[in-house]
Coordinates of C-alpha atoms and ligand atoms in Angstrom, one line a residue:
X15 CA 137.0 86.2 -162.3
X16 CA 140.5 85.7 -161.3
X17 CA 143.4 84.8 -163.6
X18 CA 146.0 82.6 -163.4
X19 CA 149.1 83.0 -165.5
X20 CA 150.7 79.8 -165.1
X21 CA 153.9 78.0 -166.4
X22 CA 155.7 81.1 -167.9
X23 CA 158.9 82.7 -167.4
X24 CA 158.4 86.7 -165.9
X25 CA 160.9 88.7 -166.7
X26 CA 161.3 92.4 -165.5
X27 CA 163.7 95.1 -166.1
X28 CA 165.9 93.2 -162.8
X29 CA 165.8 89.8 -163.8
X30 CA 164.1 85.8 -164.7
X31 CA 161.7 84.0 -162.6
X32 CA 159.9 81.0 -163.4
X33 CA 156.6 81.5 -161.3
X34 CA 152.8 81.8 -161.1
X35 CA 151.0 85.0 -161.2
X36 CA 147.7 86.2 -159.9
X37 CA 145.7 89.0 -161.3
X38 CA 142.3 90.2 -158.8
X39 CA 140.6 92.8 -160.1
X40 CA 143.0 94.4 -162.9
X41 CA 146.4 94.2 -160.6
X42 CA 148.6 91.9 -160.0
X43 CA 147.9 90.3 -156.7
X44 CA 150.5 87.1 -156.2
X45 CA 153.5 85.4 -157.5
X46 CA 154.9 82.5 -156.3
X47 CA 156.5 79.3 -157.8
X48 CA 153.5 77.0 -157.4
X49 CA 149.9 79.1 -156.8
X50 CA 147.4 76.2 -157.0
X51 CA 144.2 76.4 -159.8
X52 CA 140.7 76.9 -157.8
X53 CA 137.3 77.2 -159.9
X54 CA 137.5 80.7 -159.4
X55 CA 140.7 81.2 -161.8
X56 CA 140.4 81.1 -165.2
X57 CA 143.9 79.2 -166.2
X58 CA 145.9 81.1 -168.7
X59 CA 148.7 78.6 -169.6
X60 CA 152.3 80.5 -170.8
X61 CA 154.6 77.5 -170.6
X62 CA 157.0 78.2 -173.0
X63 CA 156.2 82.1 -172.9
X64 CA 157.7 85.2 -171.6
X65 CA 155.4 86.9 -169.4
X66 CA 156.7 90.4 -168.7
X67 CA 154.9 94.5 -167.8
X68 CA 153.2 95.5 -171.1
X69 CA 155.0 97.8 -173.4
X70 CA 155.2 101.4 -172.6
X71 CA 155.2 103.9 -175.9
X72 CA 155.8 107.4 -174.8
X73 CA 156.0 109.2 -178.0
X74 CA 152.7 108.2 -180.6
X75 CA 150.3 111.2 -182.1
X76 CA 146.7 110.2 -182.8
X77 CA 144.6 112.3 -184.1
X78 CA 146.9 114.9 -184.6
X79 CA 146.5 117.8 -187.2
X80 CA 150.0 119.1 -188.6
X81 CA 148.5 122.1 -190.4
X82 CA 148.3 120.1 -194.0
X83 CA 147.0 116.9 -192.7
X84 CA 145.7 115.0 -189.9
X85 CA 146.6 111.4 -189.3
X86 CA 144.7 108.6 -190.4
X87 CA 144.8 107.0 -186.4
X88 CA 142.5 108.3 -183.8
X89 CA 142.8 107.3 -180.2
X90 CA 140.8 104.3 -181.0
X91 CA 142.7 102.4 -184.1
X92 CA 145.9 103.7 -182.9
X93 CA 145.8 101.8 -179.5
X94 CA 144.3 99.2 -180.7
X95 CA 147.3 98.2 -183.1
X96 CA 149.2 99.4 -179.9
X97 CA 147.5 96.6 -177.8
X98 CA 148.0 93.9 -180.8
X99 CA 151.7 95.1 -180.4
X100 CA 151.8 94.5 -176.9
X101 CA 151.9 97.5 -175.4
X102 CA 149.8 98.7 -172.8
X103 CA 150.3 102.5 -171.7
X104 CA 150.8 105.0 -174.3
X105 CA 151.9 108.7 -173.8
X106 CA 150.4 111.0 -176.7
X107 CA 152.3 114.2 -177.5
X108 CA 149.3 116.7 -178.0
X109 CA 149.7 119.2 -181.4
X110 CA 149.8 122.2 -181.7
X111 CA 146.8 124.2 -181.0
X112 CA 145.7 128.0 -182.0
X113 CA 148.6 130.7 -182.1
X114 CA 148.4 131.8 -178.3
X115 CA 145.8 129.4 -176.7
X116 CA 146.8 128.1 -173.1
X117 CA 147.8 124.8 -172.2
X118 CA 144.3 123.6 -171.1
X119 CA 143.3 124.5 -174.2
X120 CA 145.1 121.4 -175.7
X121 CA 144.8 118.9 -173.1
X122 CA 140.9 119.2 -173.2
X123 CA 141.0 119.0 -177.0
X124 CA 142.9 115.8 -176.0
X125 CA 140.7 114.5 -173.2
X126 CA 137.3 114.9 -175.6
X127 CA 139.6 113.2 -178.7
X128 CA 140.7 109.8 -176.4
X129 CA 137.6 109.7 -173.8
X130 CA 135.2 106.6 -174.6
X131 CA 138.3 105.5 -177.9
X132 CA 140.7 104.3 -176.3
X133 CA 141.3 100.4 -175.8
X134 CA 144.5 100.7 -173.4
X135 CA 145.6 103.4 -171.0
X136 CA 146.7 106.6 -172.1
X137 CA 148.3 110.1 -171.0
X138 CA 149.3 113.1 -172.8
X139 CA 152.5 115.3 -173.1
X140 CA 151.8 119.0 -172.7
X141 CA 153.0 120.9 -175.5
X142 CA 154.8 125.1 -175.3
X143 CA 153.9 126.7 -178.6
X144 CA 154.8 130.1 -176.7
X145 CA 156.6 131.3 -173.3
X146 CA 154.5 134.2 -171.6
X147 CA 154.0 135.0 -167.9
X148 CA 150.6 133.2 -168.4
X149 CA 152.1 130.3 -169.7
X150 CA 154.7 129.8 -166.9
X151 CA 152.0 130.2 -164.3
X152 CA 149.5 127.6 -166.1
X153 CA 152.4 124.5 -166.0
X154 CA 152.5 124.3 -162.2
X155 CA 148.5 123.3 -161.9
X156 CA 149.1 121.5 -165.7
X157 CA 151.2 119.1 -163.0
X158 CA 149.6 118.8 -159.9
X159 CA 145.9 119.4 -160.8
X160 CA 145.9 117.6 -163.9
X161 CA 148.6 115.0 -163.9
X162 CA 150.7 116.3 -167.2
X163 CA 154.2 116.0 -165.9
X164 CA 155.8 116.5 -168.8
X165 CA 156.0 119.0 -171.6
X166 CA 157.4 119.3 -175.0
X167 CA 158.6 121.9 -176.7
X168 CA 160.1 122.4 -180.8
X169 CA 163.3 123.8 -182.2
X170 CA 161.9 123.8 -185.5
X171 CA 158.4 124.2 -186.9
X172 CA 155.9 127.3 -186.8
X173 CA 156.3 127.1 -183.0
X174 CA 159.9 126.6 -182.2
X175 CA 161.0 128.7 -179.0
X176 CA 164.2 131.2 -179.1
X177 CA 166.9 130.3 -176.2
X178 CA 165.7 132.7 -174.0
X179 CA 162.1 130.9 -174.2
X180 CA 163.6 128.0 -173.1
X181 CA 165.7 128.8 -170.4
X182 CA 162.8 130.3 -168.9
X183 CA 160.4 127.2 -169.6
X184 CA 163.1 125.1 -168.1
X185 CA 163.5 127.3 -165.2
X186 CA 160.4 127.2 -163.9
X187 CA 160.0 123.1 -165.1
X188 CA 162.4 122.5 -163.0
X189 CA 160.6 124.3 -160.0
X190 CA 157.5 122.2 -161.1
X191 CA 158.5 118.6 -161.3
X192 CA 158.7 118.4 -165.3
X193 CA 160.4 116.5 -167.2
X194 CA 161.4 118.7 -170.5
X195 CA 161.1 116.8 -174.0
X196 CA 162.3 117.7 -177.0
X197 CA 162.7 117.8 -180.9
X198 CA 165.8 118.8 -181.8
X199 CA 166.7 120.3 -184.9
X200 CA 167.9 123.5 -186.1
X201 CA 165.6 125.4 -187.9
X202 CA 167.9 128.5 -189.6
X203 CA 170.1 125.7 -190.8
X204 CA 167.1 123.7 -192.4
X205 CA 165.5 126.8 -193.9
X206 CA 169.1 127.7 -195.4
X207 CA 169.2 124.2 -197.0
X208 CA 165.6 124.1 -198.1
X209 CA 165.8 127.2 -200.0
X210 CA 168.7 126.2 -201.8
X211 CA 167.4 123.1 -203.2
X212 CA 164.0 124.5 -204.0
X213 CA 166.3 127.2 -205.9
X214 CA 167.8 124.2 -207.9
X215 CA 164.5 122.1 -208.6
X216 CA 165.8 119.4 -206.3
X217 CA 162.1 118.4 -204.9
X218 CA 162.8 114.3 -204.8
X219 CA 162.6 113.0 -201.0
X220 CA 166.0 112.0 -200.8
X221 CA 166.3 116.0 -200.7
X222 CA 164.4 115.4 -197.5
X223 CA 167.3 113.6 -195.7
X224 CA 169.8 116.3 -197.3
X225 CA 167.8 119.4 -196.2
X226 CA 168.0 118.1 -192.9
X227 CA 171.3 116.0 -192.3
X228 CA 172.4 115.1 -188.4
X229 CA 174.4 118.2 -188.3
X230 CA 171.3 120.4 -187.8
X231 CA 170.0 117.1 -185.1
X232 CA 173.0 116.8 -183.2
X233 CA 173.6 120.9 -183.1
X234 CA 170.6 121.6 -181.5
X235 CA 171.0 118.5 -178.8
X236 CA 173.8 120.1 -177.6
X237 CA 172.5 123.4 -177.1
X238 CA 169.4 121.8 -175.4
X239 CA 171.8 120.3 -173.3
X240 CA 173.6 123.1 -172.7
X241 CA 170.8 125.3 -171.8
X242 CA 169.3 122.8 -169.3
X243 CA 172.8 123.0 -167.6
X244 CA 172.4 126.5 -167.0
X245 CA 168.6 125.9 -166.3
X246 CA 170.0 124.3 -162.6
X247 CA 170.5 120.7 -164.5
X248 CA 166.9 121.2 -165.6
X249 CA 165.8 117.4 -166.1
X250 CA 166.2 116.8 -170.0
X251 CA 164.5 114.1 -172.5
X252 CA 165.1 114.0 -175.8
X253 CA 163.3 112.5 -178.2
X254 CA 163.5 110.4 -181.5
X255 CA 167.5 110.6 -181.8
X256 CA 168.5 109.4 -184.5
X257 CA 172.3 109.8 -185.2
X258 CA 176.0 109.0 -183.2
X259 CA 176.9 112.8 -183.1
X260 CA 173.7 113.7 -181.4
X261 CA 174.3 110.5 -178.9
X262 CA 177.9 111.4 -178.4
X263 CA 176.6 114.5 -176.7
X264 CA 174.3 112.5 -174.7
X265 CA 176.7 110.3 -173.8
X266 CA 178.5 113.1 -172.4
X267 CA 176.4 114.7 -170.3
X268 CA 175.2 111.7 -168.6
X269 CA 179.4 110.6 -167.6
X270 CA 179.2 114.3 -166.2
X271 CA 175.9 113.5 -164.2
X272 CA 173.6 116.0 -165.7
X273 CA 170.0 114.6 -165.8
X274 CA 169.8 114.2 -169.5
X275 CA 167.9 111.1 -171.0
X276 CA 167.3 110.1 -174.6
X277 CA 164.6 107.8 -176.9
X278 CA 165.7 106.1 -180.2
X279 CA 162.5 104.9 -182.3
X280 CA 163.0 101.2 -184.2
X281 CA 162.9 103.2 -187.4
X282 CA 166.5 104.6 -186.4
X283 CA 167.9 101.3 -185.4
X284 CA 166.6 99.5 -188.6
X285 CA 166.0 101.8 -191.8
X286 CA 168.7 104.3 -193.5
X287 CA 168.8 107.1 -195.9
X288 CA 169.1 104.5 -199.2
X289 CA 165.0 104.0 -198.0
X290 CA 164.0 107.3 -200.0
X291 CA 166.1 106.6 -203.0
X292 CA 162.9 103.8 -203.5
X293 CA 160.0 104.4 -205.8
X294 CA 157.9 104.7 -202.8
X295 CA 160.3 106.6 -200.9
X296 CA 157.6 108.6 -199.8
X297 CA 156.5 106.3 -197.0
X298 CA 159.8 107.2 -195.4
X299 CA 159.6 110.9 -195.1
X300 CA 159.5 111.5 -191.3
X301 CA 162.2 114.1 -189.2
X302 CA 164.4 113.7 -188.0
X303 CA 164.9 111.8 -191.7
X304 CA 166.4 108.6 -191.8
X305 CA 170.8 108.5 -191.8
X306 CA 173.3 106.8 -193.7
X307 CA 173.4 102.9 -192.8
X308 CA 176.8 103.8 -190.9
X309 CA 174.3 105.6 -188.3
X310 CA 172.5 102.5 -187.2
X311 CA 175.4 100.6 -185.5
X312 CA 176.3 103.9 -183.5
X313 CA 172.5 103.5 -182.3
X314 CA 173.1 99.9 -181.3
X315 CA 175.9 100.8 -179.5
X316 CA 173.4 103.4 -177.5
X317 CA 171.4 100.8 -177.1
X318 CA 173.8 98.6 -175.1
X319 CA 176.0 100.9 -173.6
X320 CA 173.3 102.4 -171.7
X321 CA 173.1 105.9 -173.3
X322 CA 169.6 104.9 -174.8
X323 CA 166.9 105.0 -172.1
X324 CA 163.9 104.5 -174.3
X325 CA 162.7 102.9 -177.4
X326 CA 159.3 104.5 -179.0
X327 CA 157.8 105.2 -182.3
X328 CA 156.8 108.5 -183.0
X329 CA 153.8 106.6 -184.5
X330 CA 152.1 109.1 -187.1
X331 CA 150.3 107.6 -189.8
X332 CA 149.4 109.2 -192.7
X333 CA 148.7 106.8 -195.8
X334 CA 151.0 105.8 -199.0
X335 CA 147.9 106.9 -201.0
X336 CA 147.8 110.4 -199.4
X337 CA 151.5 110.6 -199.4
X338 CA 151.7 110.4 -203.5
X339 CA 148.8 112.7 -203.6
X340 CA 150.0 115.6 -201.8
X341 CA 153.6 115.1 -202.6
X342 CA 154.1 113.5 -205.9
X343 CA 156.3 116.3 -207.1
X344 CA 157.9 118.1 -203.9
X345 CA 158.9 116.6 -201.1
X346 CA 157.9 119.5 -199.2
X347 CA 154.4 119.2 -199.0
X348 CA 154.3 115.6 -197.3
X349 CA 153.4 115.2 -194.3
X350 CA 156.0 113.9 -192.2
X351 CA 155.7 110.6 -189.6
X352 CA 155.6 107.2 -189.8
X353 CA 153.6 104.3 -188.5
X354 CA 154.8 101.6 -186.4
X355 CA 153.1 101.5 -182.8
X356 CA 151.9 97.8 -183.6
X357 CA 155.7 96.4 -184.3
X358 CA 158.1 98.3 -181.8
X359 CA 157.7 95.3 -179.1
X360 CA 158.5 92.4 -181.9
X361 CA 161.3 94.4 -183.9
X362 CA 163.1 95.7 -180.6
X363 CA 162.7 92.1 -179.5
X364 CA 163.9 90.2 -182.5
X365 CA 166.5 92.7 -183.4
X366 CA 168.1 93.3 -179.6
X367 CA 167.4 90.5 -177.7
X368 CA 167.2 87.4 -180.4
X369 CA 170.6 88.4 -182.3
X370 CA 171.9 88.7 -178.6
X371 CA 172.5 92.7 -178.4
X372 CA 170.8 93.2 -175.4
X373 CA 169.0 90.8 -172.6
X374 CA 165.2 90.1 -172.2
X375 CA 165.5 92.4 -168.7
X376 CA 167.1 95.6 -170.7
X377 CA 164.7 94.7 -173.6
X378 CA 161.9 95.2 -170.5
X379 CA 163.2 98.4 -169.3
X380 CA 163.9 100.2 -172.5
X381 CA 160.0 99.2 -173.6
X382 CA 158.4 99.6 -170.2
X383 CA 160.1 100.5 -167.1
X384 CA 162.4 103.3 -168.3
X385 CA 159.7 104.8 -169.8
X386 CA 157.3 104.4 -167.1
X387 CA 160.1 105.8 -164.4
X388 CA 160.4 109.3 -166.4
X389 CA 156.8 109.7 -166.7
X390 CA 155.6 109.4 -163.6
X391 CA 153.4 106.2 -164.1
X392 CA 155.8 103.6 -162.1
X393 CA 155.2 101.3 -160.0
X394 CA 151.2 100.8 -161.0
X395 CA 153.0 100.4 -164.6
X396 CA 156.0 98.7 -165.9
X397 CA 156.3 96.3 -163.0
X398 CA 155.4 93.0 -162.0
X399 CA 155.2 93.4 -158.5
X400 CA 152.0 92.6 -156.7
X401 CA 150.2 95.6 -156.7
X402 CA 151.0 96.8 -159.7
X403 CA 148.3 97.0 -162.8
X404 CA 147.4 93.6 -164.5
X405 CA 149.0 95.4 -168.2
X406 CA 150.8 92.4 -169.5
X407 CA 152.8 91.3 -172.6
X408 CA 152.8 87.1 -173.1
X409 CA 155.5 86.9 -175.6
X410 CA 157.2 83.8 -177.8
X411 CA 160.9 83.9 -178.1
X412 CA 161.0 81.5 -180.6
X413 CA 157.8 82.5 -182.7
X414 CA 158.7 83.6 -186.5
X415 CA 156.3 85.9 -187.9
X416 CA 156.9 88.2 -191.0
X417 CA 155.5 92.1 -191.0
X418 CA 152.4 92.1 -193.2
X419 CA 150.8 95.7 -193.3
X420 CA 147.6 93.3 -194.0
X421 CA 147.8 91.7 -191.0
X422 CA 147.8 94.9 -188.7
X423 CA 145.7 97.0 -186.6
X424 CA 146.1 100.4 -188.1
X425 CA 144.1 102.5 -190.2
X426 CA 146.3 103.2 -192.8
X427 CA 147.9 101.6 -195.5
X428 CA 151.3 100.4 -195.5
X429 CA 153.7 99.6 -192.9
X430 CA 157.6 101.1 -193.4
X431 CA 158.7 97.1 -191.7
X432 CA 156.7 95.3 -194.5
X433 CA 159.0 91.8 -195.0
X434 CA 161.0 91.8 -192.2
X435 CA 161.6 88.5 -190.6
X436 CA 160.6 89.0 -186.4
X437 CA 161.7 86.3 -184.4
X438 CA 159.8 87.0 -180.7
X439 CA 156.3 87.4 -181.4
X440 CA 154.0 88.9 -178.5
X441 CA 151.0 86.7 -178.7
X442 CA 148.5 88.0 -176.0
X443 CA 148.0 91.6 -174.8
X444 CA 146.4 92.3 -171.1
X445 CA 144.8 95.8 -170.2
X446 CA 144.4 95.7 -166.4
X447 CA 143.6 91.9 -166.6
X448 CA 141.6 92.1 -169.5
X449 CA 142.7 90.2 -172.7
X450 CA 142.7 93.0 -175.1
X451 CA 144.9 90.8 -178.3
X452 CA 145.1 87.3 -178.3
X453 CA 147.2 85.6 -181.5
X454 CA 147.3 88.1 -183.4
X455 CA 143.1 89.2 -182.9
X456 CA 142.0 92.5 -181.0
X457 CA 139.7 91.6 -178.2
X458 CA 139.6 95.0 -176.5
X459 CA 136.7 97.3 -176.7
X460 CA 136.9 101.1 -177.1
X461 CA 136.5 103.2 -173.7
X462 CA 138.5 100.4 -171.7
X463 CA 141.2 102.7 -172.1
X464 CA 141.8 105.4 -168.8
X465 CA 143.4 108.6 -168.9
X466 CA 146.4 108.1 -166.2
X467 CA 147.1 110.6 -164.6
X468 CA 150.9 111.3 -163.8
X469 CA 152.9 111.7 -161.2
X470 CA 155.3 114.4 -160.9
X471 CA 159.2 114.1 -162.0
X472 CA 161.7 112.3 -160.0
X473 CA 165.5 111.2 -161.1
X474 CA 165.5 107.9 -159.9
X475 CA 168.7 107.1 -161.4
Ligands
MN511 MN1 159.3 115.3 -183.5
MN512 MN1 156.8 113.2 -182.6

């Protein structure tokens, strides 16, 4: 059956249309201000909607085991309060595997943990625990054979890489079509900091924010920065920034030209450091931590002024319950992350485009088209041009909802957004023309989902 979305407003990342839009066999097959109804359409009316490419979340972990935990959402609940969200495409970064294993050894833990789950389309980012010859030869077939253009690697953690691991990573990305990722943090000066407070009984999660402050964030964006400049301009993401040193660096590099591109995460724009003075400031221990409340207008200004690229989540849900259990008495033993995949689309909506920070075109390109670009899954995704896949968000600009953890698609228990007032509500979800969330009900069905496979990097900027 065909389907007609009729009566709605499109936008994408370039601009309005009011027209008509035809979806054959999961892509988009027409526009046009007036397509006429035949029995062969089913009619899907969006008068008073925003119909615009379905949202693009390029940094989620399902499934993932970090050593003392693994996360309450597999590939099946965790796109499925994607789809209810509106997005469409999501880009998993794998974990960490064995000390020494090969990069396949990941992505076919990943392929058997999503296969026959997911409800929406999916990908993975490859992930460099350690730089060996082996290693360096395995990324150029990790690209071309198996469609992971993208790779992350750590500054911090059990797996972090030294300088000289990550010029030569770089390096030969760079030779490959690979767009870098990366968490930036400095691990020496965390360790430092951590010892110290454990030496002085300070085990509360404000500590959390304090054993990690954006000093030890924005230090280690510049030396990624920096490295990737002497890499030949190495193409350079990075992810979940979070403070306005670490973007004034960005911001930098890119009015010199280097390649350098950078994802906030709503969390960042929305929630500050006063979140783990809380009884349950547990459900806010994440890293980078949450920043002082001055922070989040610096990331609003990223947002507008263009040094942003991306908005995802870092969606990693492990429950309140859990939380209390393991870390009731030290900060330290919680696992970090938060949730959030269902309510990027509505907060980044009501919070930039209703109180008038940004338009509903940038709102597209930051959730979809950006995204898409860098990650090699553009045009078949985060367009609305025919040809393109059928992955479509119907939103209501003027719809008032408030976040109820009860009234989401996860599988955990709490949501960090619980009581905040959205207006711009996405109210029906398409997976390559299939209705996958309609008002607020998942209609999707496990295995729907397809593993995309990506295309190599280009700057297109
Ligand atoms: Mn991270
Ligand atoms: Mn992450």
């Amino acid at each position: 059956m065909r389907k007609l979305i009729k009566g709605g407003t499109l936008v994408d990342d370039a601009g309005e249309y009011r027209q008509d839009l035809l979806i054959e066999q999961g892509k988009i097959t027409r526009r046009a201000e007036h397509i006429s109804v035949d029995d062969s359409m089913e009619v899907i009316d969006a008068q008073r909607l925003l119909v615009m490419p379905g949202g693009i979340d390029v940094h989620t972990h399902f499934n993932i085991d970090v050593g003392i935990a693994q996360s309450c959402d597999d590939f099946f609940t965790g796109t499925r309060a994607a789809a209810c969200g509106g997005t469409t495409t999501i880009v998993d970064h794998m974990g960490f595997g064995p000390a020494g294993c090969s990069l396949h050894h990941q992505l076919e833990k990943y392929h058997h943990d999503a296969k026959g789950q997911a409800v929406i389309d999916y990908s993975f980012h490859g992930v460099i625990q350690h730089v060996d010859q082996a290693i360096l030869e395995e990324i150029e077939p990790m690209v071309h054979r198996e469609g992971i253009s993208s790779f992350k690697f750590y500054l911090t953690y059990n797996y972090k890489l030294n300088d000289g691991e990550i010029l030569r990573v770089l390096q030969r990305f760079n030779e490959c079509g690979v767009l870098a990722t990366v968490h930036p943090e400095n691990d020496a000066a965390i360790q430092w900091r951590l010892a110290q407070f454990k030496q002085q009984g300070k085990t509360a999660p404000i500590w959390h924010a304090h054993s990690r402050p954006l000093a030890c964030e924005a230090e280690a964006i510049s030396r990624t920065i920096n490295l990737a400049r002497l890499a030949d301009n190495a193409p350079l993401y990075i992810v979940h920034l979070s403070n306005g040193l670490g973007l004034d660096y960005v911001r930098l590099a890119r009015a010199a030209g280097q390649p350098v591109w950078a994802e906030t995460c709503p969390q960042y724009l929305l929630l500050d450091i006063n979140h783990y003075q809380r009884a349950d400031g547990l459900k806010y221990m994440l890293s980078p931590p949450l920043r002082p409340h001055s922070e989040l207008d610096k990331m609003w200004v990223g947002i507008t002024d263009g040094t942003l690229s991306t908005v995802a989540t870092d969606h990693c849900n492990f429950p309140y319950s859990q939380r209390q259990q393991m870390a009731a008495s030290d900060f330290t033993r919680c696992p970090n992350g938060l949730p959030g995949v269902e309510n990027r689309m509505a907060l980044l909506f009501s919070f930039g485009v209703t109180t008038g920070r940004i338009s509903r075109s940038r709102f597209v390109s930051l959730t979809s088209t950006a995204p898409a670009k860098l990650f090699g899954l553009w045009p078949e995704k985060g367009s609305l041009l025919p040809g393109a896949d059928a992955d479509l968000v119907l939103f209501d600009p003027d719809q008032q909802e408030t976040i109820r953890h009860a009234d989401l698609h996860d599988n955990g228990d709490y949501s960090p957004y619980e009581g905040i007032r959205c207006q711009g509500w996405p109210v029906m979800t398409l997976s390559r023309g299939e209705v996958v969330c309609r008002k607020g009900q998942f209609t999707g069905k496990a295995g729907h989902g397809r593993f995309v496979s990506r295309k190599p990097f280009i700057n297109r900027e």
